[in-house]
Amino acid sequence: MTDVKTMRRARAAQTDFIKTAGLNVLFFACGTLITRGAVLGDMAPFGSSYAASVPKRRLIPSLLGTALGYILLKPSDSFRYIAVIIAIGCARWLLSDIGKISSSKLFAPLCAFIPTAATGIALSFGGAGTMATLTGSLIEAALAAVAAYFISYTFRLSYGRRGLTAFTAQETACVVMTACVLILSLGQVAIDNVSLGRIIAVIAVMFCAKNGGVNGGAVSGASTGAVFSLAQFEQGFICGGYSFGGLIAGLFSPLGKIATALSFITADFLMSLAFGGEKMSSATLIEGAVGAAVFLLLPKSVDRFIAPIFNKERDVSLGEALRKNIIARLGFTSSAIRNVKNDVENVSKKMGEMYSPTFEWVCENTAAEVCSGCGLRMYCYEHRGGVTKDDFFRLEELLGSKGSLTADEVETAFIKNCCKKSEIAHSMTENYKKLLSMQEAERRVGELRGVVAGQFAGVSDILSDLSKEFSAVKNSDSEAAERIIAELTTLGACPLECSCLEGENGRMRVELILSAKGKNLKRGQLSRIVSHCCQRRFDLPSVTEENGRILAALCELPQYDVEIGTDQHIAGNGKLCGDCIDYFNDGRGNTYALVCDGMGTGGRAAVDGNMASSVMGRLLRSGLSADSSLQIVNSALMIKSDDESLSTVDLAGIDLYTGAVTLKKAGAAATFIKKNGRVIKKEMSSLPAGILNNIKFAEDAVNLTVGDMVVMVSDGALTGDDKWLEKLIKTWNKGSTQELAQAVVEEAIKRRAESRDDDITAVAIRLTEN
């Protein structure tokens, strides 16, 4: 087994080495190539733009590549550009670790602008510089800064998890401008004025015109044409030729690819013939013909990839209006229901004060039953009424202690003589029993009323959660949803609904409702289909089934994943454990681990723990917040039966995008966090669910990273000193989380008291890279 693991690690290390080496070679080659993109005659600012923009871990090969490119491009004048590259490398190396500086969007443009401008100005004043050379230096520095902005933004997007079709218009423009700079670099690769870069530009404009119509053709033609017109002064006609050609090609794009290609070639050739001269006209015609041939031969899959980029415009006015209206109505309804809860509680309290039975009611009933037919009634109630009432009230203490009265006790308690002591004793006893029954019934009704009032609060919280969730949604990609439905329909999955929602953070989540036929669809297959249709990488779905329908929720692939191990010991080696475990991904980028401990051990505890765990897990999977779910769990336990039912709730929620861990406890035992090799004990006092209305979680949070751990245990594992547990977690470095959970349970069994055996549960979670 050890040999197999060693071989796997060796293969993984070899794969990582090859991947790293390949990337370094690629960045080196790009650095060499991009320096060839000259503008305005002999200016070559894009090498410095590239050096200022690449990720820090690829900085060295990129600097070497750009230095080599400048030596090959300008052998006699490369020292200035090499000095610029060295200055950029030093600035990047010194400042990249300062987060506020390196994360700024102006960092790369300034790194490119300052050295380029400084060296240009120094050379202008050091020699026989003129105002024209000084102006040229500043223009070159400005071009370097602008290109650095586009290239750095493109690198940031490339390290994200979204496809090109998911980019905003601004993000797409940055990618296009970066592509234009790369194409310009290939423009110098030419045979008899026929340029490889311009052929690629022709193909790009034709594709944009075919899929984007007039807008796509004109914009792409103007962008690529402007870049190539800057390269050489005598090539200014290219901007007009590509712009006019893209416009005409877009007009003819509905007629097919052949019409698109011929219309572009014709328009571009006419412009070159009019302004470019005979030699350039021939080169333009050849470039157009070669580009058209490639354009016609490329498969339809390229069209399917590019087409969604031009189909982002949506009529969202109705959807946005409905979204805002729903959010507002949910907010008002939430407040109204919470006010109903408060009104119910206030009215119930007032009614209880006014109409609740008291001992005076017992006295009045006894007087009505016994004294009403007595001949001495007038004497007792008219002449000595106060004494009579005091006599009755003196019996309360006796009834409270014994529950019944005798005639002798009545005679002893009464000041005056009474001829109906036996009847009073019997009537007081019976009426007092009725009073106790009425008070018990009122108490039970009060508890039920409290549960119902708590449900009002729970419904209010649910509506508030929905309002917050809807307000966090900023975009909806209906076209991606239609593509997903089409793909799944071809597989026979029968999708009923699909929504692709994007939040403020730019991350997308997809929610699908499938018929029962969707059961046969594998989770990995569903993830691949959604990723392909949305042009983003999605995680495996969270799948739940309710009323014969399947809800599948997917989120973009997060940065982190978790490794989870669990183990349990049942008290007395029985069959039913009072501790219940559940862990799952909610399809929104969160992983939850849940431990519920029912009161005591055995079957009764197992029922309470399992009920709390199943209800809590089901509600969290449906998208409710933990706080709202706890209110429902609490009410369910309170009304489950006449007997007392309670369960602890221990919840750890892990945000897989950020590594933030939120701990929520309702009467639960301590949780142990291993962060940067140090163990932190998180212990929070709170009440378990099922005792009182409107209980709240005790809450704490901590940020973790790769390798950090969370260990959750039930109270059966914490008997006496828990230092052994902290030491075990701290020294656990190589084993799996499953082995750690087993080790915790085994050690807890050894350390338990001989006379006390309890259910023991351990859940170990380690954060890993995704």
XYZ file of N, CA and C in Angstrom, residues 356-534:
537
model
N -57.735 34.270 33.423
C -57.132 33.037 33.936
C -57.758 32.679 35.285
N -58.128 31.391 35.540
C -58.743 30.989 36.810
C -57.754 31.103 37.965
N -58.271 31.519 39.141
C -57.455 31.651 40.342
C -58.144 30.913 41.492
N -57.552 30.954 42.694
C -58.150 30.297 43.849
C -59.465 30.971 44.242
N -59.604 32.240 43.886
C -60.866 32.915 44.173
C -62.016 32.251 43.435
N -61.724 31.725 42.261
C -62.747 30.990 41.498
C -63.197 29.747 42.252
N -62.271 29.069 42.935
C -62.607 27.898 43.746
C -63.541 28.300 44.886
N -63.207 29.409 45.549
C -64.021 29.882 46.665
C -65.435 30.253 46.198
N -65.518 30.935 45.061
C -66.826 31.358 44.563
C -67.678 30.149 44.179
N -67.098 29.156 43.551
C -67.847 27.958 43.176
C -68.325 27.196 44.413
N -67.469 27.104 45.431
C -67.859 26.417 46.669
C -69.009 27.145 47.352
N -68.903 28.471 47.385
C -69.987 29.264 47.992
C -71.290 29.071 47.243
N -71.211 28.999 45.914
C -72.412 28.807 45.117
C -73.007 27.419 45.320
N -72.143 26.417 45.475
C -72.621 25.043 45.591
C -73.128 24.716 47.003
N -72.435 25.215 48.044
C -72.738 24.816 49.424
C -73.533 25.887 50.164
N -73.053 27.119 50.075
C -73.618 28.182 50.915
C -74.929 28.740 50.378
N -75.194 28.538 49.088
C -76.399 29.158 48.527
C -77.673 28.610 49.148
N -77.667 27.366 49.621
C -78.865 26.784 50.219
C -78.856 26.785 51.736
N -77.876 27.453 52.330
C -77.738 27.477 53.794
C -78.585 28.612 54.381
N -79.266 28.339 55.495
C -80.091 29.358 56.115
C -79.292 30.462 56.767
N -78.001 30.205 57.070
C -77.155 31.223 57.696
C -76.379 32.055 56.670
N -76.688 31.870 55.384
C -75.947 32.594 54.342
C -75.984 34.100 54.570
N -77.167 34.649 54.879
C -77.293 36.096 55.056
C -76.393 36.573 56.188
N -76.314 35.785 57.237
C -75.466 36.173 58.367
C -73.982 36.141 57.981
N -73.551 35.075 57.276
C -72.124 34.919 56.906
C -71.669 35.988 55.922
N -72.467 36.211 54.856
C -72.001 37.078 53.775
C -72.370 38.540 53.955
N -73.379 38.830 54.814
C -73.751 40.235 54.978
C -73.129 40.832 56.235
N -73.209 40.098 57.324
C -72.683 40.645 58.573
C -71.199 40.334 58.775
N -70.737 39.196 58.295
C -69.330 38.821 58.513
C -68.706 38.317 57.201
N -69.006 39.063 56.106
C -68.517 38.639 54.783
C -67.007 38.581 54.680
N -66.305 39.565 55.238
C -64.853 39.571 55.170
C -64.228 38.393 55.892
N -64.809 38.038 57.066
C -64.302 36.888 57.823
C -64.506 35.594 57.037
N -65.656 35.495 56.359
C -65.947 34.295 55.568
C -64.942 34.121 54.435
N -64.645 35.197 53.740
C -63.678 35.122 52.642
C -62.287 34.744 53.157
N -61.909 35.335 54.280
C -60.610 34.984 54.864
C -60.570 33.514 55.257
N -61.686 33.012 55.783
C -61.730 31.594 56.131
C -61.479 30.712 54.906
N -62.141 31.051 53.787
C -61.941 30.278 52.558
C -60.483 30.349 52.077
N -59.899 31.541 52.084
C -58.531 31.705 51.550
C -57.481 31.024 52.439
N -57.812 30.842 53.731
C -56.870 30.138 54.589
C -56.756 28.657 54.224
N -57.705 28.170 53.449
C -57.673 26.763 53.024
C -56.733 26.525 51.833
N -56.286 27.587 51.195
C -55.462 27.438 49.974
C -54.158 26.714 50.265
N -53.501 27.086 51.356
C -52.222 26.473 51.682
C -52.373 24.972 51.944
N -53.467 24.606 52.660
C -53.711 23.189 52.930
C -53.968 22.410 51.640
N -54.765 22.989 50.757
C -55.040 22.328 49.484
C -53.776 22.193 48.641
N -52.949 23.252 48.667
C -51.723 23.198 47.880
C -50.762 22.131 48.350
N -50.729 21.881 49.670
C -49.790 20.901 50.214
C -50.331 19.475 50.166
N -51.674 19.307 50.361
C -52.241 17.961 50.449
C -53.079 17.581 49.229
N -53.679 18.569 48.594
C -54.525 18.291 47.453
C -55.961 17.991 47.807
N -56.271 17.867 49.097
C -57.650 17.581 49.525
C -57.852 18.105 50.950
N -59.149 18.185 51.390
C -59.481 18.692 52.718
C -60.400 17.710 53.439
N -60.365 17.786 54.791
C -61.316 17.051 55.627
C -62.143 18.059 56.417
N -63.236 17.598 57.002
C -64.100 18.487 57.789
C -63.362 19.049 58.996
N -62.503 18.236 59.623
C -61.746 18.718 60.779
C -60.802 19.844 60.388
N -60.183 19.722 59.207
C -59.261 20.766 58.764
C -60.015 22.067 58.484
N -61.226 21.943 57.969
C -62.038 23.134 57.739
C -62.412 23.780 59.068
N -62.803 22.957 60.029
C -63.191 23.499 61.332
C -62.001 24.182 61.999
N -60.811 23.614 61.855
C -59.619 24.208 62.466
C -59.260 25.529 61.803
N -59.396 25.611 60.437
C -59.006 26.816 59.711
C -60.001 27.946 59.874
N -61.293 27.612 60.018
C -62.329 28.651 60.106
C -62.319 29.304 61.488
N -62.516 30.633 61.524
C -62.640 31.378 62.791
C -64.048 31.186 63.347
N -65.031 31.342 62.463
C -66.409 31.204 62.900
C -66.841 29.749 62.755
N -67.912 29.404 63.429
C -68.454 28.058 63.330
C -69.254 27.894 62.044
N -69.182 26.700 61.463
C -69.909 26.412 60.219
C -70.579 25.048 60.366
N -71.830 24.984 59.971
C -72.575 23.734 60.096
C -72.419 22.807 58.895
N -71.711 23.268 57.859
C -71.544 22.459 56.639
C -70.063 22.243 56.324
N -69.322 21.866 57.344
C -67.863 21.677 57.174
C -67.574 20.547 56.189
N -68.304 19.449 56.266
C -68.040 18.319 55.364
C -68.323 18.695 53.911
N -69.470 19.353 53.656
C -69.798 19.771 52.292
C -68.759 20.756 51.752
N -68.289 21.687 52.597
C -67.272 22.651 52.147
C -65.960 21.937 51.819
N -65.577 20.988 52.683
C -64.329 20.250 52.422
C -64.395 19.522 51.079
N -65.513 18.827 50.822
C -65.661 18.084 49.564
C -65.706 19.024 48.375
N -66.489 20.100 48.467
C -66.608 21.032 47.335
C -65.290 21.738 47.054
N -64.580 22.170 48.109
C -63.282 22.836 47.909
C -62.286 21.895 47.243
N -62.288 20.631 47.677
C -61.351 19.655 47.076
C -61.639 19.449 45.602
N -62.899 19.258 45.245
C -63.254 19.021 43.846
C -62.979 20.248 42.982
N -63.356 21.406 43.480
C -63.122 22.622 42.695
C -61.631 22.944 42.564
N -60.863 22.605 43.587
C -59.416 22.837 43.504
C -58.780 21.916 42.455
N -59.268 20.671 42.388
C -58.782 19.767 41.348
C -59.123 20.314 39.954
N -60.333 20.868 39.822
C -60.706 21.477 38.540
C -59.796 22.663 38.211
N -59.471 23.449 39.246
C -58.570 24.585 39.033
C -57.215 24.126 38.514
N -56.667 23.066 39.154
C -55.372 22.549 38.701
C -55.450 22.047 37.267
N -56.552 21.374 36.933
C -56.708 20.876 35.561
C -56.793 22.030 34.567
N -57.541 23.072 34.945
C -57.670 24.231 34.067
C -56.337 24.950 33.898
N -55.574 25.066 34.981
C -54.268 25.728 34.883
C -53.298 24.907 34.038
N -53.359 23.573 34.176
C -52.503 22.720 33.347
C -52.888 22.831 31.874
N -54.189 22.840 31.622
C -54.641 22.992 30.228
C -54.218 24.330 29.658
N -54.329 25.371 30.487
C -53.917 26.694 30.023
C -52.420 26.747 29.764
N -51.654 26.028 30.620
C -50.205 25.988 30.401
C -49.875 25.309 29.069
N -50.579 24.186 28.793
C -50.331 23.481 27.542
C -50.759 24.333 26.346
N -51.902 25.007 26.498
C -52.337 25.907 25.420
C -51.339 27.038 25.235
N -50.809 27.533 26.365
C -49.802 28.584 26.281
C -48.549 28.116 25.553
N -48.149 26.861 25.838
C -46.989 26.318 25.128
C -47.273 26.201 23.635
N -48.467 25.684 23.311
C -48.834 25.550 21.902
C -48.926 26.917 21.231
N -49.490 27.899 21.992
C -49.568 29.245 21.456
C -48.167 29.801 21.204
N -47.251 29.490 22.127
C -45.875 29.936 21.935
C -45.229 29.304 20.721
N -45.531 28.005 20.500
C -44.989 27.328 19.315
C -45.526 27.959 18.042
N -46.845 28.230 18.045
C -47.446 28.855 16.854
C -46.859 30.245 16.622
N -46.696 31.003 17.716
C -46.089 32.327 17.578
C -44.659 32.206 17.064
N -43.961 31.167 17.552
C -42.613 30.933 17.034
C -42.614 30.603 15.555
N -43.666 29.883 15.105
C -43.769 29.584 13.683
C -43.993 30.846 12.857
N -44.759 31.795 13.409
C -44.896 33.089 12.729
C -43.516 33.719 12.544
N -42.707 33.682 13.611
C -41.358 34.247 13.516
C -40.521 33.483 12.505
N -40.697 32.131 12.488
C -39.954 31.331 11.519
C -40.320 31.653 10.085
N -41.613 31.785 9.822
C -42.063 32.154 8.469
C -41.529 33.532 8.089
N -41.527 34.455 9.056
C -40.989 35.790 8.795
C -39.508 35.718 8.425
N -38.747 34.881 9.146
C -37.322 34.723 8.835
C -37.126 34.113 7.452
N -37.966 33.142 7.106
C -37.851 32.510 5.788
C -38.086 33.527 4.674
N -39.130 34.320 4.815
C -39.405 35.345 3.801
C -38.278 36.362 3.734
N -37.714 36.705 4.891
C -36.586 37.640 4.908
C -35.373 37.036 4.198
N -35.124 35.734 4.429
C -34.023 35.056 3.729
C -34.224 35.086 2.223
N -35.446 34.807 1.786
C -35.726 34.821 0.350
C -35.526 36.211 -0.230
N -35.938 37.224 0.509
C -35.761 38.595 0.033
C -34.280 38.921 -0.144
N -33.466 38.530 0.840
C -32.024 38.782 0.739
C -31.415 38.010 -0.422
N -31.876 36.765 -0.614
C -31.325 35.949 -1.702
C -31.649 36.553 -3.056
N -32.898 36.992 -3.238
C -33.287 37.598 -4.512
C -32.554 38.921 -4.745
N -32.366 39.696 -3.690
C -31.703 40.986 -3.858
C -30.237 40.821 -4.215
N -29.634 39.670 -3.864
C -28.220 39.423 -4.183
C -28.015 39.013 -5.637
N -29.104 38.650 -6.338
C -29.006 38.243 -7.744
C -28.964 39.491 -8.616
N -27.921 39.602 -9.433
C -27.755 40.787 -10.273
C -28.000 40.512 -11.759
N -27.789 39.277 -12.203
C -27.984 38.967 -13.614
C -28.586 37.575 -13.750
N -29.269 37.375 -14.858
C -29.823 36.070 -15.185
C -29.504 35.772 -16.646
N -28.855 34.639 -16.894
C -28.466 34.264 -18.251
C -29.516 33.302 -18.807
N -30.520 33.856 -19.466
C -31.615 33.030 -19.977
C -31.161 32.170 -21.154
N -30.199 32.662 -21.935
C -29.748 31.885 -23.086
C -28.972 30.652 -22.653
N -28.148 30.797 -21.622
C -27.446 29.620 -21.088
C -28.454 28.618 -20.544
N -29.505 29.115 -19.895
C -30.541 28.219 -19.375
C -31.228 27.464 -20.512
N -31.483 28.150 -21.627
C -32.105 27.487 -22.772
C -31.179 26.424 -23.361
N -29.874 26.713 -23.390
C -28.934 25.714 -23.912
C -28.909 24.480 -23.012
N -28.947 24.700 -21.692
C -28.947 23.567 -20.752
C -30.200 22.718 -20.947
N -31.348 23.381 -21.065
C -32.604 22.647 -21.258
C -32.556 21.831 -22.552
N -32.010 22.434 -23.604
C -31.924 21.725 -24.885
C -31.024 20.498 -24.781
N -29.877 20.644 -24.125
C -28.945 19.519 -23.974
C -29.575 18.390 -23.160
N -30.224 18.756 -22.049
C -30.808 17.729 -21.182
C -32.011 17.054 -21.841
N -32.745 17.812 -22.643
C -33.891 17.231 -23.332
C -33.453 16.148 -24.296
N -32.336 16.381 -24.985
C -31.824 15.360 -25.917
C -31.410 14.085 -25.189
N -31.079 14.200 -23.897
C -30.695 13.021 -23.117
C -31.885 12.360 -22.437
N -33.069 12.947 -22.610
C -34.270 12.372 -22.015
C -34.451 12.669 -20.544
N -33.770 13.718 -20.035
C -33.849 14.041 -18.608
C -35.094 14.838 -18.257
N -35.787 15.378 -19.248
C -37.042 16.125 -19.065
C -36.917 17.254 -18.040
N -36.104 18.273 -18.321
C -36.012 19.401 -17.384
C -37.298 20.216 -17.391
N -37.778 20.588 -16.205
C -38.995 21.387 -16.079
C -38.687 22.874 -15.982
N -37.646 23.216 -15.228
C -37.247 24.606 -15.052
C -35.722 24.675 -14.986
N -35.181 25.816 -15.408
C -33.741 26.046 -15.281
C -33.505 27.549 -15.126
N -32.686 27.900 -14.156
C -32.325 29.308 -13.962
C -30.826 29.406 -13.754
N -30.208 30.364 -14.433
C -28.778 30.639 -14.306
C -28.646 32.041 -13.717
N -28.301 32.127 -12.446
C -28.303 33.391 -11.724
C -26.890 33.784 -11.334
N -26.575 35.062 -11.516
C -25.251 35.588 -11.195
C -25.380 36.629 -10.094
N -24.554 36.488 -9.038
C -24.621 37.394 -7.903
C -23.660 38.553 -8.025
N -23.578 39.336 -6.934
C -22.726 40.514 -6.925
C -21.251 40.156 -7.102
N -20.858 38.957 -6.656
C -19.466 38.543 -6.748
C -19.097 38.015 -8.133
N -20.047 38.017 -9.065
C -19.754 37.544 -10.411
C -19.862 36.046 -10.577
N -20.110 35.313 -9.476
C -20.221 33.862 -9.563
C -21.649 33.475 -9.939
N -21.752 32.434 -10.736
C -23.050 31.976 -11.213
C -23.454 30.699 -10.490
N -24.746 30.581 -10.229
C -25.289 29.319 -9.739
C -26.447 28.914 -10.650
N -26.601 27.637 -10.822
C -27.623 27.082 -11.709
C -28.528 26.189 -10.879
N -29.833 26.399 -11.005
C -30.810 25.567 -10.322
C -31.716 24.926 -11.362
N -31.808 23.594 -11.288
C -32.580 22.823 -12.255
C -33.662 22.041 -11.533
N -34.852 22.017 -12.112
C -35.918 21.147 -11.624
C -36.184 20.117 -12.710
N -35.987 18.848 -12.375
C -36.120 17.759 -13.331
C -37.283 16.863 -12.931
N -37.840 16.202 -13.910
C -38.868 15.202 -13.618
C -38.197 13.952 -13.068
N -38.995 12.960 -12.711
C -38.445 11.727 -12.136
C -37.509 11.017 -13.106
N -37.654 11.284 -14.411
C -36.761 10.651 -15.390
C -35.320 11.110 -15.238
N -35.120 12.255 -14.566
C -33.769 12.761 -14.382
C -32.950 11.977 -13.382
N -33.536 10.979 -12.722
C -32.793 10.170 -11.745
C -31.608 9.448 -12.390
N -31.765 9.077 -13.649
C -30.714 8.306 -14.322
C -29.529 9.165 -14.745
N -29.653 10.477 -14.617
C -28.578 11.380 -15.025
C -27.500 11.420 -13.941
N -26.278 11.118 -14.299
C -25.191 11.104 -13.328
C -24.763 12.527 -12.986
N -24.291 12.712 -11.753
C -23.936 14.052 -11.286
C -22.777 14.623 -12.095
N -21.777 13.796 -12.410
C -20.652 14.276 -13.210
C -21.067 14.684 -14.603
N -21.966 13.931 -15.198
C -22.465 14.261 -16.537
C -23.234 15.574 -16.515
N -24.058 15.770 -15.489
C -24.809 17.020 -15.375
C -23.868 18.208 -15.207
N -22.820 18.042 -14.407
C -21.851 19.117 -14.209
C -21.158 19.484 -15.520
N -20.798 18.487 -16.315
C -20.115 18.763 -17.596
C -21.049 19.489 -18.570
N -22.317 19.098 -18.594
C -23.270 19.743 -19.504
C -23.450 21.210 -19.131
N -23.660 21.472 -17.854
C -23.854 22.849 -17.402
C -22.589 23.678 -17.647
N -21.414 23.103 -17.381
C -20.156 23.826 -17.601
C -19.987 24.194 -19.069
N -20.330 23.267 -19.946
C -20.195 23.522 -21.386
C -21.178 24.610 -21.841
N -22.412 24.538 -21.368
C -23.428 25.496 -21.820
C -23.190 26.898 -21.266
N -22.627 26.986 -20.063
C -22.415 28.299 -19.433
C -20.994 28.819 -19.640
